[in-house]
CSV table of C-alpha atoms in Angstrom, one decimal:
chain,number,residue,atom,x,y,z
A,613,UNK,CA,78.0,54.9,-10.1
A,614,UNK,CA,75.7,52.3,-12.6
A,615,UNK,CA,74.9,50.0,-9.1
A,616,UNK,CA,73.8,53.3,-7.4
A,617,UNK,CA,71.6,54.8,-10.4
A,618,UNK,CA,70.1,50.7,-9.5
A,619,UNK,CA,69.0,50.8,-6.6
A,620,UNK,CA,67.5,54.8,-6.9
A,621,UNK,CA,65.5,53.5,-10.4
A,622,UNK,CA,64.3,50.2,-8.9
A,623,UNK,CA,61.8,52.5,-5.8
A,624,UNK,CA,61.1,55.3,-8.2
A,625,UNK,CA,60.0,53.0,-10.9
A,626,UNK,CA,57.4,51.6,-8.3
A,627,UNK,CA,57.1,55.3,-7.0
A,628,UNK,CA,55.4,56.3,-10.6
A,629,UNK,CA,53.7,53.1,-10.6
A,630,UNK,CA,51.7,53.4,-7.1
A,631,UNK,CA,50.2,57.0,-8.9
A,632,UNK,CA,49.6,55.5,-12.0
A,633,UNK,CA,47.3,53.5,-9.9
A,634,UNK,CA,46.0,55.9,-7.5
A,635,UNK,CA,45.4,57.7,-10.7
A,636,UNK,CA,43.0,54.9,-11.8
A,637,UNK,CA,40.9,54.0,-8.6
A,638,UNK,CA,40.5,57.7,-8.5
A,639,UNK,CA,38.0,57.0,-11.3
A,640,UNK,CA,35.6,55.2,-9.4
A,641,UNK,CA,36.6,56.0,-5.7
A,642,UNK,CA,32.8,56.6,-5.5
A,643,UNK,CA,31.3,53.3,-6.2
A,644,UNK,CA,30.0,50.5,-3.2
A,645,UNK,CA,30.9,47.2,-4.7
A,646,UNK,CA,28.9,44.7,-3.5
A,647,UNK,CA,31.9,41.9,-3.6
A,648,UNK,CA,30.4,38.6,-2.7
A,649,UNK,CA,27.4,36.9,-2.3
A,650,UNK,CA,26.7,33.7,0.1
A,651,UNK,CA,23.3,31.6,-1.4
A,652,UNK,CA,23.1,31.1,2.5
A,653,UNK,CA,20.0,28.5,2.8
A,654,UNK,CA,19.6,28.1,-0.8
A,655,UNK,CA,22.5,26.3,-1.8
A,656,UNK,CA,24.6,26.2,-4.8
A,657,UNK,CA,21.7,25.6,-6.9
A,658,UNK,CA,21.0,29.3,-6.4
A,659,UNK,CA,23.3,30.5,-8.6
A,660,UNK,CA,22.7,28.2,-11.6
A,661,UNK,CA,18.2,28.7,-10.7
A,662,UNK,CA,17.2,31.9,-12.3
A,663,UNK,CA,14.1,31.4,-10.0
A,664,UNK,CA,15.8,31.4,-6.9
A,665,UNK,CA,15.3,33.8,-3.8
A,666,UNK,CA,18.9,35.3,-4.2
A,667,UNK,CA,18.4,36.2,-7.5
A,668,UNK,CA,15.2,37.7,-6.4
A,669,UNK,CA,16.8,39.5,-3.4
A,670,UNK,CA,19.5,41.0,-5.7
A,671,UNK,CA,16.5,41.8,-8.2
A,672,UNK,CA,14.5,43.6,-5.9
A,673,UNK,CA,17.9,45.4,-4.7
A,674,UNK,CA,18.2,46.2,-7.7
A,675,UNK,CA,14.8,47.2,-8.4
A,676,UNK,CA,14.9,49.9,-5.1
A,677,UNK,CA,17.8,51.4,-6.9
A,678,UNK,CA,18.0,52.1,-10.1
A,679,UNK,CA,17.0,55.0,-11.0
A,680,UNK,CA,19.1,56.8,-9.3
A,681,UNK,CA,22.1,58.5,-10.3
A,682,UNK,CA,24.7,57.0,-10.6
A,683,UNK,CA,23.3,53.7,-9.7
A,684,UNK,CA,24.9,50.4,-12.4
A,685,UNK,CA,24.7,47.0,-11.7
A,686,UNK,CA,28.0,45.3,-13.2
A,687,UNK,CA,28.6,41.7,-12.7
A,688,UNK,CA,31.4,39.2,-13.8
A,689,UNK,CA,32.7,35.5,-13.6
A,690,UNK,CA,34.8,33.4,-14.5
A,691,UNK,CA,33.8,30.4,-16.0
A,692,UNK,CA,37.0,27.6,-15.8
A,693,UNK,CA,37.5,24.5,-17.5
A,694,UNK,CA,36.7,22.6,-14.1
A,695,UNK,CA,32.6,24.5,-14.2
A,696,UNK,CA,32.5,23.9,-17.4
A,697,UNK,CA,32.4,19.8,-17.1
A,698,UNK,CA,30.2,20.8,-13.8
A,699,UNK,CA,28.1,22.3,-16.4
A,700,UNK,CA,28.3,19.5,-19.2
A,701,UNK,CA,28.4,16.8,-16.6
A,702,UNK,CA,25.1,18.1,-15.1
A,703,UNK,CA,22.9,18.5,-18.2
A,704,UNK,CA,21.9,22.6,-17.0
A,705,UNK,CA,23.1,23.6,-20.2
A,706,UNK,CA,22.8,22.2,-23.6
A,707,UNK,CA,25.7,24.3,-25.3
A,708,UNK,CA,28.7,25.6,-23.6
A,709,UNK,CA,32.1,26.5,-24.9
A,710,UNK,CA,34.7,24.3,-25.4
A,711,UNK,CA,37.3,27.1,-23.9
A,712,UNK,CA,36.5,29.0,-20.5
A,713,UNK,CA,35.4,32.3,-20.2
A,714,UNK,CA,34.5,35.4,-18.7
A,715,UNK,CA,30.7,36.8,-19.0
A,716,UNK,CA,30.2,40.1,-17.9
A,717,UNK,CA,26.3,41.7,-17.7
A,718,UNK,CA,25.5,45.5,-17.2
A,719,UNK,CA,23.1,47.2,-16.8
A,720,UNK,CA,20.9,48.9,-19.6
A,721,UNK,CA,21.8,52.6,-17.8
A,722,UNK,CA,25.6,51.7,-17.4
A,723,UNK,CA,25.9,50.9,-21.4
A,724,UNK,CA,23.6,53.8,-21.5
A,725,UNK,CA,26.7,56.0,-19.8
A,726,UNK,CA,29.6,54.6,-21.8
A,727,UNK,CA,28.2,55.1,-25.3
A,728,UNK,CA,27.5,51.3,-26.0
A,729,UNK,CA,25.0,50.9,-28.5
A,730,UNK,CA,22.0,46.9,-27.8
A,731,UNK,CA,20.5,46.4,-31.3
A,732,UNK,CA,17.4,47.4,-30.2
A,733,UNK,CA,16.1,43.6,-30.5
A,734,UNK,CA,17.6,42.4,-27.2
């Protein structure tokens, strides 16, 4: 009898986890994501150079849609130990943290939507 209970419990837990995950995804199911960006002819410097054509193209894209209802800009990246070492070696930044970190950027309208207050001095 115990073996039968374990045999049934495992699939039930899996189903419950799938239902939970489906509920979480339903909250954002109407969002559209730009999952990957290629630097194309700009090369790797496009990601570090704020004056690159890639950055200008992304800015222009967002500028065209920023005032439409439900449009938000959210960007995240993980800056690994290797990335930090590369940036130190290249001299790109003067001050860097010692530990890897997540960098997250949000458009002002998204911060307003989630009731996140930003200091007026920024």
